[in-house]
mmCIF file of C-alpha atoms and ligand atoms in Angstrom:
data_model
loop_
_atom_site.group_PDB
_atom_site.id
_atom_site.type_symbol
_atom_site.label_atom_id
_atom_site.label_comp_id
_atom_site.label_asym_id
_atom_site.label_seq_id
_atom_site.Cartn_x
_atom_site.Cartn_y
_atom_site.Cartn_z
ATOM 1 C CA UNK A 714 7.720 -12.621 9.198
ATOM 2 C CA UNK A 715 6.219 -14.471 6.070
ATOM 3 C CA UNK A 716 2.711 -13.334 5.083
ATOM 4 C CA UNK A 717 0.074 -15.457 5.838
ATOM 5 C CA UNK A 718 -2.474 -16.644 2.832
ATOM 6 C CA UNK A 719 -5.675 -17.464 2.946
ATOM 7 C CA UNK A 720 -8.255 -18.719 -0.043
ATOM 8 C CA UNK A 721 -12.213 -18.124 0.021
ATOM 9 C CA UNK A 722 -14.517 -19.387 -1.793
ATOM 10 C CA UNK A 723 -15.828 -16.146 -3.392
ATOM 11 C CA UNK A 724 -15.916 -12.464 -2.957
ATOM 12 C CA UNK A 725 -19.037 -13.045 -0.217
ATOM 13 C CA UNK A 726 -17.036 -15.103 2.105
ATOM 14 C CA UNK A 727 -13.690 -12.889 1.381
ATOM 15 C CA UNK A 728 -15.804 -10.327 2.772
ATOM 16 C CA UNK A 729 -17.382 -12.471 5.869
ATOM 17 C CA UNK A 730 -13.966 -13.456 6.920
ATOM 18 C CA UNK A 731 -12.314 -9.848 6.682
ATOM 19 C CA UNK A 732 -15.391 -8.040 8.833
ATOM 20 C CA UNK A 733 -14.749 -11.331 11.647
ATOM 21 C CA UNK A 734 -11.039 -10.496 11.509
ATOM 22 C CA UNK A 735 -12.106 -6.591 12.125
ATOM 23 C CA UNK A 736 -14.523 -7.381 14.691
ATOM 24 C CA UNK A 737 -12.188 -9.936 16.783
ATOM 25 C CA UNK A 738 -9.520 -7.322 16.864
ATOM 26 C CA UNK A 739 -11.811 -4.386 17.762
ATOM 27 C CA UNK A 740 -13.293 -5.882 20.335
ATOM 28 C CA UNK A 741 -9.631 -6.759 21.761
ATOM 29 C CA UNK A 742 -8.328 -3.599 21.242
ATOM 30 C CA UNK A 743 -11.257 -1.666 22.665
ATOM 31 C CA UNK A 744 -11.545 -3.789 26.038
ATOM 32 C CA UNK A 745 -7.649 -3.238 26.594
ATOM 33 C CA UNK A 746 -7.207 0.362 25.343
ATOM 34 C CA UNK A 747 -11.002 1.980 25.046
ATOM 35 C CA UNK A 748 -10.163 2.339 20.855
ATOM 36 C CA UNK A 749 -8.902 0.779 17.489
ATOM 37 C CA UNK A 750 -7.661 2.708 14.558
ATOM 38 C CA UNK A 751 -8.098 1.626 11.025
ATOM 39 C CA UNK A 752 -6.645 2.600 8.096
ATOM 40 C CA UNK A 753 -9.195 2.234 5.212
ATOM 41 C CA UNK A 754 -8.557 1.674 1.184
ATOM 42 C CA UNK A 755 -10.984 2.818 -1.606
ATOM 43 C CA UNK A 756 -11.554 0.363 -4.522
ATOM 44 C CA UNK A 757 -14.134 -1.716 -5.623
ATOM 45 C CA UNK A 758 -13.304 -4.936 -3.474
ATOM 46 C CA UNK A 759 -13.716 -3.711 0.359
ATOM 47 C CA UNK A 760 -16.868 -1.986 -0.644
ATOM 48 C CA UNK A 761 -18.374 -5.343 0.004
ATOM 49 C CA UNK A 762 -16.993 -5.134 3.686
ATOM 50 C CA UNK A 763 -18.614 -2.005 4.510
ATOM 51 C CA UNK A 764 -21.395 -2.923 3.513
ATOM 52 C CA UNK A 765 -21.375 -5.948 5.765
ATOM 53 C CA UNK A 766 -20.240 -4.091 8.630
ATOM 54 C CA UNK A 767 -23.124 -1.639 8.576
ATOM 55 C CA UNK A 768 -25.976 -4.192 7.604
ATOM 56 C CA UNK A 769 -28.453 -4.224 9.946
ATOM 57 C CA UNK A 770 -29.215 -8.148 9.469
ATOM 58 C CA UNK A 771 -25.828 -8.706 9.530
ATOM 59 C CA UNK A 772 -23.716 -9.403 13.317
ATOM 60 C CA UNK A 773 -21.253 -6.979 12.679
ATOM 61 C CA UNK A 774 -23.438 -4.362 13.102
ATOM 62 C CA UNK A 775 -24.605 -4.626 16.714
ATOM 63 C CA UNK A 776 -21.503 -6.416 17.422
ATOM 64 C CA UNK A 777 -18.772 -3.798 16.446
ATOM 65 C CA UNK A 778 -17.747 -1.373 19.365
ATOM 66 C CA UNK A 779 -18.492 1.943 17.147
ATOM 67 C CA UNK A 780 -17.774 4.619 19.600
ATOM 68 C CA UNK A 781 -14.463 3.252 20.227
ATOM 69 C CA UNK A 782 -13.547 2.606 16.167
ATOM 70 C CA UNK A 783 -10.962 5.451 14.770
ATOM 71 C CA UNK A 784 -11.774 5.455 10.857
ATOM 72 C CA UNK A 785 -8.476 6.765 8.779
ATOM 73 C CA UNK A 786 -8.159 6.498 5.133
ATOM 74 C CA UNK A 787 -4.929 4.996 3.833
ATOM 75 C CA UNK A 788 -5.472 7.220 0.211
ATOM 76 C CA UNK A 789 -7.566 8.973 -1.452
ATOM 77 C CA UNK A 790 -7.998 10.841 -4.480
ATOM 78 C CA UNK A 791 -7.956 15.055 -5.490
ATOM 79 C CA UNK A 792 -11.336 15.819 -5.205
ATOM 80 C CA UNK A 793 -13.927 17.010 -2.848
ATOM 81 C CA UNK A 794 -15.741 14.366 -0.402
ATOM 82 C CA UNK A 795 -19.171 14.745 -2.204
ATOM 83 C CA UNK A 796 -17.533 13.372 -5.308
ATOM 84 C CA UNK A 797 -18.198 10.206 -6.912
ATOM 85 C CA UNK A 798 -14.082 9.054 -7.269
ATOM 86 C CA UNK A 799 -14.012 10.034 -3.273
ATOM 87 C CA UNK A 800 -12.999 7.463 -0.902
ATOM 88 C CA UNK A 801 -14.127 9.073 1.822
ATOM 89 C CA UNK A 802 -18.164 9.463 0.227
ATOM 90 C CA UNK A 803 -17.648 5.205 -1.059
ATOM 91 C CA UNK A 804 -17.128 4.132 2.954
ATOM 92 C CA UNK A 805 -19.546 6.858 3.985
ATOM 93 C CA UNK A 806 -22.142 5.480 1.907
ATOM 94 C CA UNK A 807 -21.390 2.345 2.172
ATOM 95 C CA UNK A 808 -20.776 2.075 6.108
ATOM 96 C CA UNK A 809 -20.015 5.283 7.905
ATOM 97 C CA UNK A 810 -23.260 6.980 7.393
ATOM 98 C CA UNK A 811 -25.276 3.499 8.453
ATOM 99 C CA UNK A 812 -23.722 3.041 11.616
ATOM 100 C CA UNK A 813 -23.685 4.481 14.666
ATOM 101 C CA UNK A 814 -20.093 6.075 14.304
ATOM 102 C CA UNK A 815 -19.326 9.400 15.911
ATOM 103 C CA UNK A 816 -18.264 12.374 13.630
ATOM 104 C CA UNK A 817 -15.409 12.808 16.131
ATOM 105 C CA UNK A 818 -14.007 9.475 14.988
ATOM 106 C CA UNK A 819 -13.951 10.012 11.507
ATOM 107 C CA UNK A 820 -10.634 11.110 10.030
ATOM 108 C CA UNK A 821 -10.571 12.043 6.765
ATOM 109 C CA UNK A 822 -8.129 13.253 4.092
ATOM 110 C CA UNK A 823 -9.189 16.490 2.612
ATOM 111 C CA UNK A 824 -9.000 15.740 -0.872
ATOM 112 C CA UNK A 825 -10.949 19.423 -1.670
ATOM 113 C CA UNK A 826 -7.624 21.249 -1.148
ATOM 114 C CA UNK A 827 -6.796 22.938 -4.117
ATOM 115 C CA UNK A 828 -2.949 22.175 -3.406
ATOM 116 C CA UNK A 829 -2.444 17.945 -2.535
ATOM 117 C CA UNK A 830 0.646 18.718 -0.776
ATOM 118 C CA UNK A 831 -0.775 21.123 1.656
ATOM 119 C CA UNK A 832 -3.454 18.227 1.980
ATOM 120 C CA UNK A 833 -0.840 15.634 2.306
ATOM 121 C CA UNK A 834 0.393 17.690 5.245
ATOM 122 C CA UNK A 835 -2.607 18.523 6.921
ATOM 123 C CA UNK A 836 -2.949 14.950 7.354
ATOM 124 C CA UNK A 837 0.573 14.023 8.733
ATOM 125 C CA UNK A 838 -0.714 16.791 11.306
ATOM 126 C CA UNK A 839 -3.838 14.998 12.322
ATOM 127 C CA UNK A 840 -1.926 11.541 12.493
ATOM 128 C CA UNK A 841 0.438 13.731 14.125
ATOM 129 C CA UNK A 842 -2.485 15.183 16.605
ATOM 130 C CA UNK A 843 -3.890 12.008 17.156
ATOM 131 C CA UNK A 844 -1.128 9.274 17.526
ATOM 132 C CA UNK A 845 1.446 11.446 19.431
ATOM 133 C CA UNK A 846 4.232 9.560 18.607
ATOM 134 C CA UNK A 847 7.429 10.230 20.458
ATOM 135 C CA UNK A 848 9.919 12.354 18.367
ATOM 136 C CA UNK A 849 11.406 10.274 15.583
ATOM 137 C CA UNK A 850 9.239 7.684 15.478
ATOM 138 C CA UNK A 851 5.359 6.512 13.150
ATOM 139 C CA UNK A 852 2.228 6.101 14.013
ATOM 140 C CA UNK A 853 1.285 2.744 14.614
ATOM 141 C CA UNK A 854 -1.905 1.952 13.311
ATOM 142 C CA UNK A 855 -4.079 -0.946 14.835
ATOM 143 C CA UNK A 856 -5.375 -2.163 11.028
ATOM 144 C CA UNK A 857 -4.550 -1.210 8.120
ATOM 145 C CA UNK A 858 -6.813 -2.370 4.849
ATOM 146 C CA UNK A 859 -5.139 -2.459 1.999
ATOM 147 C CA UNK A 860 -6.310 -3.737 -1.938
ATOM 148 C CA UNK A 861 -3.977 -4.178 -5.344
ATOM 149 C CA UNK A 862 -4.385 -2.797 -8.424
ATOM 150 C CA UNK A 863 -3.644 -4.875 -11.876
ATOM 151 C CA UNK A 864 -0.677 -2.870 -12.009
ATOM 152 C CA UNK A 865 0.496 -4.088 -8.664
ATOM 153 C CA UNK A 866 -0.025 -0.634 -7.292
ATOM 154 C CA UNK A 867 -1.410 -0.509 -3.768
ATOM 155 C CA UNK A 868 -2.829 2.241 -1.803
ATOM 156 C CA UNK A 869 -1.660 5.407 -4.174
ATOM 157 C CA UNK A 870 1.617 3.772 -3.816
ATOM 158 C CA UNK A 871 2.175 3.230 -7.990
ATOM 159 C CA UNK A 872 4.772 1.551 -9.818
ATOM 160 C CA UNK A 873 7.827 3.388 -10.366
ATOM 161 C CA UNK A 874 6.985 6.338 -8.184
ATOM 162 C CA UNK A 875 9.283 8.552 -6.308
ATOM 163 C CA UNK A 876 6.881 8.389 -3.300
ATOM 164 C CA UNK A 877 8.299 4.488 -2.593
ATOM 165 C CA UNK A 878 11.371 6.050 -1.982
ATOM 166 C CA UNK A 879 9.873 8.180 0.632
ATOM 167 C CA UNK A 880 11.354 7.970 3.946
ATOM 168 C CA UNK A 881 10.447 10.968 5.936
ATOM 169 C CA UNK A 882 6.963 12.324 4.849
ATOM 170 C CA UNK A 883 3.886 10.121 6.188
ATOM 171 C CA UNK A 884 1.580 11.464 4.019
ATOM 172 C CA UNK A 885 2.579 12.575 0.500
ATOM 173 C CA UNK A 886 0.973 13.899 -2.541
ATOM 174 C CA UNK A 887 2.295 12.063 -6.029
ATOM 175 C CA UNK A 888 1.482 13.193 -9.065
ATOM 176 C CA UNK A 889 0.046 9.928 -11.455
ATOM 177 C CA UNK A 890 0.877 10.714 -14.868
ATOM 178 C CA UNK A 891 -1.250 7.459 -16.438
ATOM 179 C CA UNK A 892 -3.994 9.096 -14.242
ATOM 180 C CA UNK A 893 -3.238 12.773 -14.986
ATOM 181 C CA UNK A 894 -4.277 13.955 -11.182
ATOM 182 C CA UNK A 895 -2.690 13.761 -7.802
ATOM 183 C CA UNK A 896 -3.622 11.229 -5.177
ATOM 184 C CA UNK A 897 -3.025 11.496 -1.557
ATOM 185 C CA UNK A 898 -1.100 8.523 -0.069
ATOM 186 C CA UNK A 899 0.137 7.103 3.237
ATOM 187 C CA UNK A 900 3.315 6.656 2.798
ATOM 188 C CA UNK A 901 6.072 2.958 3.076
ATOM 189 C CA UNK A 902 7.097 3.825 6.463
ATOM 190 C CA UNK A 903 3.269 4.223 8.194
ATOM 191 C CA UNK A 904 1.958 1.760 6.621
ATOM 192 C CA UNK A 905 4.898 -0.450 7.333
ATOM 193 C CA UNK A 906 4.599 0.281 11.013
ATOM 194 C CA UNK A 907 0.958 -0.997 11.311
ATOM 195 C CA UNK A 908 0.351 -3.671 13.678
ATOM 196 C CA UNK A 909 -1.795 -6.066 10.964
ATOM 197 C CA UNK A 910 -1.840 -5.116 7.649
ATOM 198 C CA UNK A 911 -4.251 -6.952 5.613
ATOM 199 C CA UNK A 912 -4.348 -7.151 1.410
ATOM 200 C CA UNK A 913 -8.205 -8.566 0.168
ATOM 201 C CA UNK A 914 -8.111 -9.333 -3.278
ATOM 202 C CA UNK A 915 -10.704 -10.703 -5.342
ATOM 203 C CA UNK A 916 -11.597 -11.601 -9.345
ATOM 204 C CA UNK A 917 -9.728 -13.215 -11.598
ATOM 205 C CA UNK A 918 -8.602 -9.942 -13.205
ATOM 206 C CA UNK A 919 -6.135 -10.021 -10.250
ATOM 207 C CA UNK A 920 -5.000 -13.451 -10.439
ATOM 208 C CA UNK A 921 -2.159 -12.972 -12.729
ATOM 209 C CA UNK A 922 -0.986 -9.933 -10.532
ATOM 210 C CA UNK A 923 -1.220 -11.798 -7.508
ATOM 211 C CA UNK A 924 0.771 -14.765 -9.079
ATOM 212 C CA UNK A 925 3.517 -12.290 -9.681
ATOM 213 C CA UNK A 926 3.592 -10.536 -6.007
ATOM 214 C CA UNK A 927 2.968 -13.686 -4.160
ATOM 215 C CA UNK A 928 5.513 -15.946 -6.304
ATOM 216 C CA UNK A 929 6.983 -14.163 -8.839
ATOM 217 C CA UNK A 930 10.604 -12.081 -8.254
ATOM 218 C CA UNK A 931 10.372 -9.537 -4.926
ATOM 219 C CA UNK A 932 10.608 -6.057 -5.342
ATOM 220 C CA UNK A 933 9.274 -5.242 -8.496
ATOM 221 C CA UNK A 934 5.640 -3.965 -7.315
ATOM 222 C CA UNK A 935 4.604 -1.363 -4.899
ATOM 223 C CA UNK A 936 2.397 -4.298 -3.260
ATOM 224 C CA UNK A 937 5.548 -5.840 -2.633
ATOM 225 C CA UNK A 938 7.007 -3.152 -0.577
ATOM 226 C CA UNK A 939 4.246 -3.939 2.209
ATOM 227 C CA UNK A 940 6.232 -5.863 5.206
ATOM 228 C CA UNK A 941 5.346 -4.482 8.360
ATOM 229 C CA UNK A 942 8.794 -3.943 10.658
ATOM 230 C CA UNK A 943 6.757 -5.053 13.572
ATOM 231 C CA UNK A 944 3.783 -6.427 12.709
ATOM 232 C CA UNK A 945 1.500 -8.833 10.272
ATOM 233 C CA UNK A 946 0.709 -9.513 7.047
ATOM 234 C CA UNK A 947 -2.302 -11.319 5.649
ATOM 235 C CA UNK A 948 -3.575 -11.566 2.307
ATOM 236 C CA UNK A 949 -7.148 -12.537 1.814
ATOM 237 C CA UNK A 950 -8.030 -13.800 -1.305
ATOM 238 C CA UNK A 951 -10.574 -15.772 -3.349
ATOM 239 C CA UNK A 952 -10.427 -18.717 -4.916
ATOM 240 C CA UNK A 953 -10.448 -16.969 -8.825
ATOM 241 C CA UNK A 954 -7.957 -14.491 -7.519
ATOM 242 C CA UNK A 955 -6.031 -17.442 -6.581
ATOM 243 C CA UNK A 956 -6.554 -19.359 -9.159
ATOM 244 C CA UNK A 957 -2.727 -19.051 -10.574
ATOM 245 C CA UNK A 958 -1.363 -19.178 -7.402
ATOM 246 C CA UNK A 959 1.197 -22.631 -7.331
ATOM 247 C CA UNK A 960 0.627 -23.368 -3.536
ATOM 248 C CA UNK A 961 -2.821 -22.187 -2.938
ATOM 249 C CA UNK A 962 -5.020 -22.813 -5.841
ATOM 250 C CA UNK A 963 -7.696 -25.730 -5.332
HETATM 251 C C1 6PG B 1124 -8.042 3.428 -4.386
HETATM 252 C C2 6PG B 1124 -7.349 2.376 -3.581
HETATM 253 C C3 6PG B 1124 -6.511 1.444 -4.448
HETATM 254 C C4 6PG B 1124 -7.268 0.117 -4.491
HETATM 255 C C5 6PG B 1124 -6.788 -0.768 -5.614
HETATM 256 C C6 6PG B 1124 -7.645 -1.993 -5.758
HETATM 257 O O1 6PG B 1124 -8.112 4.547 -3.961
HETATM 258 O O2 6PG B 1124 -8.562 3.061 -5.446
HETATM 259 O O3 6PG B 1124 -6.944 2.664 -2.358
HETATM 260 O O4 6PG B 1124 -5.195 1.232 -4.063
HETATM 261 O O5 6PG B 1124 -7.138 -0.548 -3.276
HETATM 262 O O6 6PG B 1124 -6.816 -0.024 -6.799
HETATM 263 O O7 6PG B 1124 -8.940 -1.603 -6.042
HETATM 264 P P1 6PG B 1124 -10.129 -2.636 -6.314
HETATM 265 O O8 6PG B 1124 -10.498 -3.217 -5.021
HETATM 266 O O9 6PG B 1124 -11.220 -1.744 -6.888
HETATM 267 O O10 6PG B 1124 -9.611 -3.593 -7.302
#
């Protein structure tokens, strides 16, 4: 199915129309099956959402069903949860700790392990523990929240990577040379088995990258590689991320 695209204005109104997506979905999900998983990114750009979520003079906050919210983390980096490059302290801070979200529903990658494969694994047990998927087949997350780097990386899914090749392992543990450290990643096939999958991208540092994975030749950035078998894609942009974008610029 083609991606859908859609421009706002600015980063503000990127991050109104992502947290009305999350709540319409939630509340869906929750009514028919008592829960929602998400799948959450680190980065700069959905910091903004979190925020939103949890602010108090904000909707979203008495509006979202908490309880029944399953927070997962779609990547994170090698280092302890206290620590300032962790994903899991940005959307704690930022949302997690400001809402009324049990601990039970918090799922986090543990990043402290001194060896990121044994992480990597302990996670593909949780999803494991959680999802129960029949033998042979993913866990299929409700929402997955994903952002791109200049690079065209996504998640801890970098260009040129072994781990795109992955086909088995759910969670993996690459090593990023340019970054000297290992990250901890969902892998191509979970995050391809999502039922919405949704990119927000914002600034014009990303405009030219976004030009290139939007309209330029397929297959040549990790972003690319997102195309859920079974479910959708949306990009959410604004309007200076789009602004080389042929079809959608103003
Ligand atoms: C991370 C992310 C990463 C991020 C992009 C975009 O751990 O940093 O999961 O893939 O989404 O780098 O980040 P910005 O939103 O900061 O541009």
């Amino acid at each position: 199915m083609q991606p859908t695209v859609e421009v706002l204005n600015d980063a503000d109104e990127l991050a109104q129309r992502a947290a009305q997506l999350i709540l319409t979905q939630t509340q869906l999900a929750v009514a028919r099956n008592n829960f929602f998983t998400i799948a959450l990114s680190g980065g700069s750009t959905p910091k903004r959402l979190y925020e939103l979520m949890a602010d108090p003079t904000q909707q979203f906050r008495s509006q979202l069903p908490w309880d029944g919210i399953h927070f997962f983390w779609t990547d994170e980096r090698h280092v302890p949860p206290d620590h300032p490059d962790s994903n899991y302290r940005m959307v704690s801070e930022a949302m997690l700790a400001r809402a009324p979200v049990p601990s039970t529903n918090i799922h986090r990658m543990s990043g402290e392990k001194a060896n990121a494969s044994e992480a990597a694994n302990d996670y593909e047990s949780q999803l494991r523990n959680f999802f129960h998927p029949h033998a042979g087949e993913l866990p299929r997350v409700d929402f997955v929240l994903l952002g791109v780097g200049p690079d065209g990386h996504t998640v801890s899914l970098f260009p040129d990577s072994e781990v795109l090749q992955e086909t088995q392992r759910w969670v993996a543990a690459p090593w990023i040379a340019k970054l000297n450290s290992y990250r901890l990643t969902m892998t191509l096939p979970v995050l391809n088995s999502a039922s919405t999958v949704v990119f927000l991208v914002s600034g014009s540092e990303k405009a030219e990258i976004l030009r290139e994975i939007l309209e330029g030749e397929p297959d040549r950035f990790p972003a690319q590689r997102i195309n859920p078998t079974n479910g959708v894609l949306s990009w959410l942009v604004d309007a200076d991320a789009a602004s080389k974008l042929q079809e959608h610029s103003n």
